[in-house]
mmCIF file of C-alpha atoms in Angstrom:
data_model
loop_
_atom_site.group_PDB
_atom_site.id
_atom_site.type_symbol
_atom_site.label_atom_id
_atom_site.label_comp_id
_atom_site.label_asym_id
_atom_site.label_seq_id
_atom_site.Cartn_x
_atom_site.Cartn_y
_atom_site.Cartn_z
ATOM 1 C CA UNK G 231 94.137 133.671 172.933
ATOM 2 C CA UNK G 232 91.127 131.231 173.923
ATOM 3 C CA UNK G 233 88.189 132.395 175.162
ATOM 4 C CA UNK G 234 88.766 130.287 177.841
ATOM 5 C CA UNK G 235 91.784 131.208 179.171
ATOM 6 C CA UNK G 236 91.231 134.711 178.848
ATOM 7 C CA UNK G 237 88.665 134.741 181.182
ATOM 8 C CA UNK G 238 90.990 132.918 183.784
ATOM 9 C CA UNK G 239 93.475 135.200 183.319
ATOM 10 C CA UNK G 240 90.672 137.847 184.112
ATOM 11 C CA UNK G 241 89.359 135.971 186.720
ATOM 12 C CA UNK G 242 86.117 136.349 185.192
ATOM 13 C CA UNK G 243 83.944 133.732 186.658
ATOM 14 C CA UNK G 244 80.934 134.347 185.083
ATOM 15 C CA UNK G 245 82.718 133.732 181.906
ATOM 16 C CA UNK G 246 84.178 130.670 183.002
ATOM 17 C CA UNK G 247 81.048 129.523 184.372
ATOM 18 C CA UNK G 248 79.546 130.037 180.610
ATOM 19 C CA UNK G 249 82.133 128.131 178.826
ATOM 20 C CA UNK G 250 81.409 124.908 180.674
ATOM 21 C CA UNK G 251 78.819 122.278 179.336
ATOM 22 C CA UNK G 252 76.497 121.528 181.602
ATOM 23 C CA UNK G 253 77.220 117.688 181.980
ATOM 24 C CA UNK G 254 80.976 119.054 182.126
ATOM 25 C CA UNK G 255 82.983 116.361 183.633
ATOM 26 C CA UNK G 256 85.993 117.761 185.739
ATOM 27 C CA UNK G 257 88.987 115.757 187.047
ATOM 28 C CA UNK G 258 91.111 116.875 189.780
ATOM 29 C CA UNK G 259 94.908 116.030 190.234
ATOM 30 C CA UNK G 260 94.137 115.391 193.390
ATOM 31 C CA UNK G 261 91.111 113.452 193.725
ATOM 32 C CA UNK G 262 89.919 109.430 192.719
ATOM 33 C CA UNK G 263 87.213 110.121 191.524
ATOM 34 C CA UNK G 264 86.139 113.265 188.352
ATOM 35 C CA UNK G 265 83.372 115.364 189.059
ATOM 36 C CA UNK G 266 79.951 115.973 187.160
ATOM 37 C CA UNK G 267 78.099 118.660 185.949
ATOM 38 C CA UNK G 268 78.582 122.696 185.607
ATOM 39 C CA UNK G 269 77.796 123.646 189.354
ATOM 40 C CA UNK G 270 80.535 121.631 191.090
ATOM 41 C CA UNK G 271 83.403 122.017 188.394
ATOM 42 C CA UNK G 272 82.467 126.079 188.204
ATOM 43 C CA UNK G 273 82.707 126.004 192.193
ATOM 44 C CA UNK G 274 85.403 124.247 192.076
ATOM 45 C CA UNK G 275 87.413 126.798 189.997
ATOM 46 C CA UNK G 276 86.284 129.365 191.817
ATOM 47 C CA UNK G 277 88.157 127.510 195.118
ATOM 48 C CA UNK G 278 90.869 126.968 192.926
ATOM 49 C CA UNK G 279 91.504 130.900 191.882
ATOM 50 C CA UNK G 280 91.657 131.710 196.069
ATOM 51 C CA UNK G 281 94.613 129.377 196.719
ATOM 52 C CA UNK G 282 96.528 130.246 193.970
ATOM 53 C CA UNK G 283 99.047 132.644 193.880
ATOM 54 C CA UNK G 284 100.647 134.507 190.659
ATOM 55 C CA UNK G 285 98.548 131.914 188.449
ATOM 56 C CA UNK G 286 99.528 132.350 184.562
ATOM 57 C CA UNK G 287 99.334 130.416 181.934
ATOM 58 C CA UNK G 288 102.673 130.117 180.029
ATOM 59 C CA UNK G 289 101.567 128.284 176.765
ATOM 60 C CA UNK G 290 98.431 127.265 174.913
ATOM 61 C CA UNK G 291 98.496 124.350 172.782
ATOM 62 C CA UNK G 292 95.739 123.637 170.465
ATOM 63 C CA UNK G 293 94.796 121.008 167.989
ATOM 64 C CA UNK G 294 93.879 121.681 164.214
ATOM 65 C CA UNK G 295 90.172 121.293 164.508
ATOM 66 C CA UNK G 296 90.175 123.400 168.180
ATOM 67 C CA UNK G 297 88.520 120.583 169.989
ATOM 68 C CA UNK G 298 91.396 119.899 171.997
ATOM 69 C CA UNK G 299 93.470 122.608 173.787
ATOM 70 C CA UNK G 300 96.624 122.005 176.357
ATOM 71 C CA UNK G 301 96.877 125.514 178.755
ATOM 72 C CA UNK G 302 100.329 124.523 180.840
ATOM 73 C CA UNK G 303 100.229 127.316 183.699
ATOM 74 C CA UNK G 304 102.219 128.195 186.906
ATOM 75 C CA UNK G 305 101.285 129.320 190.645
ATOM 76 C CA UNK G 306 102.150 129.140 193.693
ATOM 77 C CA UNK G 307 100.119 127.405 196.437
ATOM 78 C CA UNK G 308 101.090 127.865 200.157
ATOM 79 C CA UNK G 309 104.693 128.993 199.511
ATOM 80 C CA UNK G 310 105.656 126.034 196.940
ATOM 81 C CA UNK G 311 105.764 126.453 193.384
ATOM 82 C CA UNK G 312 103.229 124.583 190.708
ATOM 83 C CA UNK G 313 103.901 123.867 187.342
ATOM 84 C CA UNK G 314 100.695 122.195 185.504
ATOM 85 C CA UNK G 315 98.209 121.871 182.765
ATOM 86 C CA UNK G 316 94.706 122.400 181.700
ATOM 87 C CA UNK G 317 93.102 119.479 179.563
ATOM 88 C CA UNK G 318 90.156 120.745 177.825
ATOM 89 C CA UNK G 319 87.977 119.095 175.174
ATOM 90 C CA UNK G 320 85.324 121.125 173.744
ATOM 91 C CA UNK G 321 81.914 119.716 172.468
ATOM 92 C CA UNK G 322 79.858 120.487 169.203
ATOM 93 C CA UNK G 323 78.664 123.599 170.675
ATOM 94 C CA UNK G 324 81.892 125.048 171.775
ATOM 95 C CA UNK G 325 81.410 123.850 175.393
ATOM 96 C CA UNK G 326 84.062 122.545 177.619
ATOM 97 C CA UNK G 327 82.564 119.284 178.435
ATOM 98 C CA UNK G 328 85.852 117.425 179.575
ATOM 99 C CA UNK G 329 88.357 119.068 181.598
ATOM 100 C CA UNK G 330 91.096 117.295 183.340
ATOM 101 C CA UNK G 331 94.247 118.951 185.052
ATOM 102 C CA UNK G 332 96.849 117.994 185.990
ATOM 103 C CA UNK G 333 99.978 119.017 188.265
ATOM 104 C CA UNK G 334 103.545 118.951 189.395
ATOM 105 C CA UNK G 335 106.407 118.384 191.900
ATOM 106 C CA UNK G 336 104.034 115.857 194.353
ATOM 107 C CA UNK G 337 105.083 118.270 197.020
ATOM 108 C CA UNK G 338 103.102 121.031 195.173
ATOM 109 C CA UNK G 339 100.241 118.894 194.513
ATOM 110 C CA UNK G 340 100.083 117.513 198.431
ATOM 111 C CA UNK G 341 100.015 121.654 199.393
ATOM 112 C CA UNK G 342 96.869 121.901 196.174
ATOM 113 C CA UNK G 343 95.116 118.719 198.111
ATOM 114 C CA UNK G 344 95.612 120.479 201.397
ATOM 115 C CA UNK G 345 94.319 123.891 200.479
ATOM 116 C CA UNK G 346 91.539 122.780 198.436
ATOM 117 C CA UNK G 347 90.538 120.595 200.649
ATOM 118 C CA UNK G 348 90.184 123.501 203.645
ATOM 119 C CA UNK G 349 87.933 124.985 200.690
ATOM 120 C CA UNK G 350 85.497 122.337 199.826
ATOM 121 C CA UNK G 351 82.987 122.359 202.378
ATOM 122 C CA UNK G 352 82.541 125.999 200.492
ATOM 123 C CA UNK G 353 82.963 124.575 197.082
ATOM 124 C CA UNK G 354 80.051 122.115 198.070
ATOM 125 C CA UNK G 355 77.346 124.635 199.090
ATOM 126 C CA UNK G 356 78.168 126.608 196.315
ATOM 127 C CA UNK G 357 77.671 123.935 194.156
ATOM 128 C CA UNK G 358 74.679 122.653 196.131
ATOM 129 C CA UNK G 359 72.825 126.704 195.865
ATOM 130 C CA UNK G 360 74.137 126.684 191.719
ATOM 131 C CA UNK G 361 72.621 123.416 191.221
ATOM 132 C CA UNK G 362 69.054 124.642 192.964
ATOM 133 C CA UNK G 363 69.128 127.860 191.026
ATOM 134 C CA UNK G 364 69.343 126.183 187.714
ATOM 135 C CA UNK G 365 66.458 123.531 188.565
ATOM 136 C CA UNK G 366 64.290 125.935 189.407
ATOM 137 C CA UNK G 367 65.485 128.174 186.296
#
Protein backbone atom coordinates (compact mmCIF):
# COMPACT_ATOMS: atom_id res chain seq x y z
CA UNK A 1 0.00 0.00 0.00
CA UNK A 2 1.40 3.67 -0.75
CA UNK A 3 2.47 5.74 1.73
CA UNK A 4 0.18 8.01 0.48
CA UNK A 5 -2.88 6.47 0.59
CA UNK A 6 -2.37 4.96 3.78
CA UNK A 7 -2.33 8.00 5.45
CA UNK A 8 -5.76 8.98 3.80
CA UNK A 9 -7.18 6.04 4.76
CA UNK A 10 -5.93 7.04 8.35
CA UNK A 11 -6.88 10.36 7.97
CA UNK A 12 -3.57 11.30 9.02
CA UNK A 13 -3.08 14.82 7.96
CA UNK A 14 0.11 15.47 9.12
CA UNK A 15 1.23 12.69 6.95
CA UNK A 16 -0.48 13.89 4.06
CA UNK A 17 0.69 17.25 4.61
CA UNK A 18 4.45 15.66 4.47
CA UNK A 19 4.04 13.84 1.30
CA UNK A 20 3.28 16.95 -0.71
CA UNK A 21 6.10 19.03 -2.48
CA UNK A 22 6.05 22.24 -1.61
CA UNK A 23 5.40 23.83 -5.13
CA UNK A 24 2.69 20.89 -5.26
CA UNK A 25 0.30 21.82 -7.90
CA UNK A 26 -3.34 20.53 -7.12
CA UNK A 27 -6.28 20.39 -9.57
CA UNK A 28 -9.75 20.18 -8.53
CA UNK A 29 -12.65 18.45 -10.52
CA UNK A 30 -14.41 21.17 -9.84
CA UNK A 31 -12.54 24.21 -10.34
CA UNK A 32 -10.87 26.26 -13.75
CA UNK A 33 -8.17 26.92 -12.52
CA UNK A 34 -5.21 24.17 -10.33
CA UNK A 35 -3.90 25.36 -7.26
CA UNK A 36 -0.20 26.08 -6.06
CA UNK A 37 1.87 25.24 -3.39
CA UNK A 38 1.67 22.81 -0.12
CA UNK A 39 -0.56 25.14 2.15
CA UNK A 40 -3.64 25.43 -0.09
CA UNK A 41 -3.63 21.78 -1.62
CA UNK A 42 -2.98 20.33 2.24
CA UNK A 43 -6.05 22.65 3.30
CA UNK A 44 -7.75 21.70 0.74
CA UNK A 45 -7.68 17.95 1.61
CA UNK A 46 -8.31 18.56 4.84
CA UNK A 47 -11.95 20.26 3.53
CA UNK A 48 -12.18 17.46 1.40
CA UNK A 49 -11.97 14.56 4.30
CA UNK A 50 -15.16 16.63 6.24
CA UNK A 51 -17.58 16.26 3.31
CA UNK A 52 -16.90 12.96 2.53
CA UNK A 53 -18.62 10.17 3.70
CA UNK A 54 -17.42 6.30 3.77
CA UNK A 55 -14.29 7.52 1.58
CA UNK A 56 -12.14 4.31 0.42
CA UNK A 57 -10.03 3.75 -2.01
CA UNK A 58 -10.90 0.61 -4.07
CA UNK A 59 -7.71 0.19 -6.28
CA UNK A 60 -4.19 1.53 -6.60
CA UNK A 61 -2.59 1.57 -9.84
CA UNK A 62 1.00 2.24 -10.16
CA UNK A 63 3.53 2.57 -12.89
CA UNK A 64 6.90 0.53 -13.12
CA UNK A 65 9.22 3.24 -12.01
CA UNK A 66 6.48 4.48 -9.04
CA UNK A 67 6.37 7.97 -10.36
CA UNK A 68 2.96 7.70 -11.40
CA UNK A 69 0.15 6.20 -9.23
CA UNK A 70 -3.86 6.05 -10.12
CA UNK A 71 -5.88 5.69 -6.40
CA UNK A 72 -9.73 5.25 -7.89
CA UNK A 73 -11.84 5.73 -4.53
CA UNK A 74 -15.56 6.01 -3.50
CA UNK A 75 -17.69 8.35 -1.03
CA UNK A 76 -20.50 9.75 -0.57
CA UNK A 77 -21.07 13.54 -0.52
CA UNK A 78 -24.46 14.98 0.67
CA UNK A 79 -26.48 11.76 0.15
CA UNK A 80 -25.17 10.98 -3.59
CA UNK A 81 -22.66 8.55 -4.35
CA UNK A 82 -18.92 9.41 -5.89
CA UNK A 83 -16.90 7.26 -7.79
CA UNK A 84 -13.32 8.97 -8.65
CA UNK A 85 -9.62 9.02 -8.86
CA UNK A 86 -6.46 10.34 -7.45
CA UNK A 87 -3.72 11.44 -10.08
CA UNK A 88 -0.48 11.65 -8.43
CA UNK A 89 2.99 12.19 -9.89
CA UNK A 90 5.79 12.04 -7.58
CA UNK A 91 9.08 14.09 -7.96
CA UNK A 92 12.85 13.03 -7.53
CA UNK A 93 12.50 13.21 -3.91
CA UNK A 94 9.45 11.15 -3.48
CA UNK A 95 7.17 14.23 -3.25
CA UNK A 96 3.77 14.53 -4.69
CA UNK A 97 4.29 17.52 -6.76
CA UNK A 98 1.27 17.02 -9.25
CA UNK A 99 -1.96 15.89 -8.10
CA UNK A 100 -5.05 16.06 -10.12
CA UNK A 101 -8.50 14.32 -9.29
CA UNK A 102 -10.93 13.70 -10.80
CA UNK A 103 -14.76 12.62 -10.34
CA UNK A 104 -18.02 11.08 -11.36
CA UNK A 105 -21.78 11.06 -12.13
CA UNK A 106 -21.88 15.26 -12.74
CA UNK A 107 -24.62 15.08 -10.19
CA UNK A 108 -22.00 13.90 -7.60
CA UNK A 109 -19.50 16.32 -8.64
CA UNK A 110 -22.21 19.47 -8.60
CA UNK A 111 -22.99 18.14 -4.64
CA UNK A 112 -18.50 18.05 -4.26
CA UNK A 113 -18.63 21.85 -5.83
CA UNK A 114 -21.42 22.71 -3.46
CA UNK A 115 -19.97 21.35 -0.26
CA UNK A 116 -16.54 22.39 -0.85
CA UNK A 117 -17.41 25.41 -1.73
CA UNK A 118 -19.45 26.09 1.87
CA UNK A 119 -15.80 25.01 3.09
CA UNK A 120 -13.42 27.28 1.39
CA UNK A 121 -13.58 30.42 3.10
CA UNK A 122 -12.00 27.82 5.89
CA UNK A 123 -9.76 26.15 3.44
CA UNK A 124 -8.42 29.77 2.64
CA UNK A 125 -7.39 30.91 6.15
CA UNK A 126 -5.99 27.76 6.74
CA UNK A 127 -3.99 28.02 3.91
CA UNK A 128 -3.35 31.73 4.48
CA UNK A 129 -2.01 30.82 8.64
CA UNK A 130 0.12 27.47 6.88
CA UNK A 131 1.61 29.67 4.40
CA UNK A 132 2.74 32.42 7.31
CA UNK A 133 4.01 29.66 9.53
CA UNK A 134 6.33 28.30 6.96
CA UNK A 135 7.75 31.90 5.94
CA UNK A 136 8.55 32.65 9.10
CA UNK A 137 9.94 28.93 9.69
Amino acid sequence: MHPFRKAVENRDEAAIEALLAENVVFTSPVAFNPYQGRAITAAILRGVMRVFEDFTYVREIANPDGRDHALVFTATVDGRQIQGCDFLHFDGEGKIDDFTVMVRPLSAAKALAEAMGAQFDRIAAEAAEAAEAEAGA
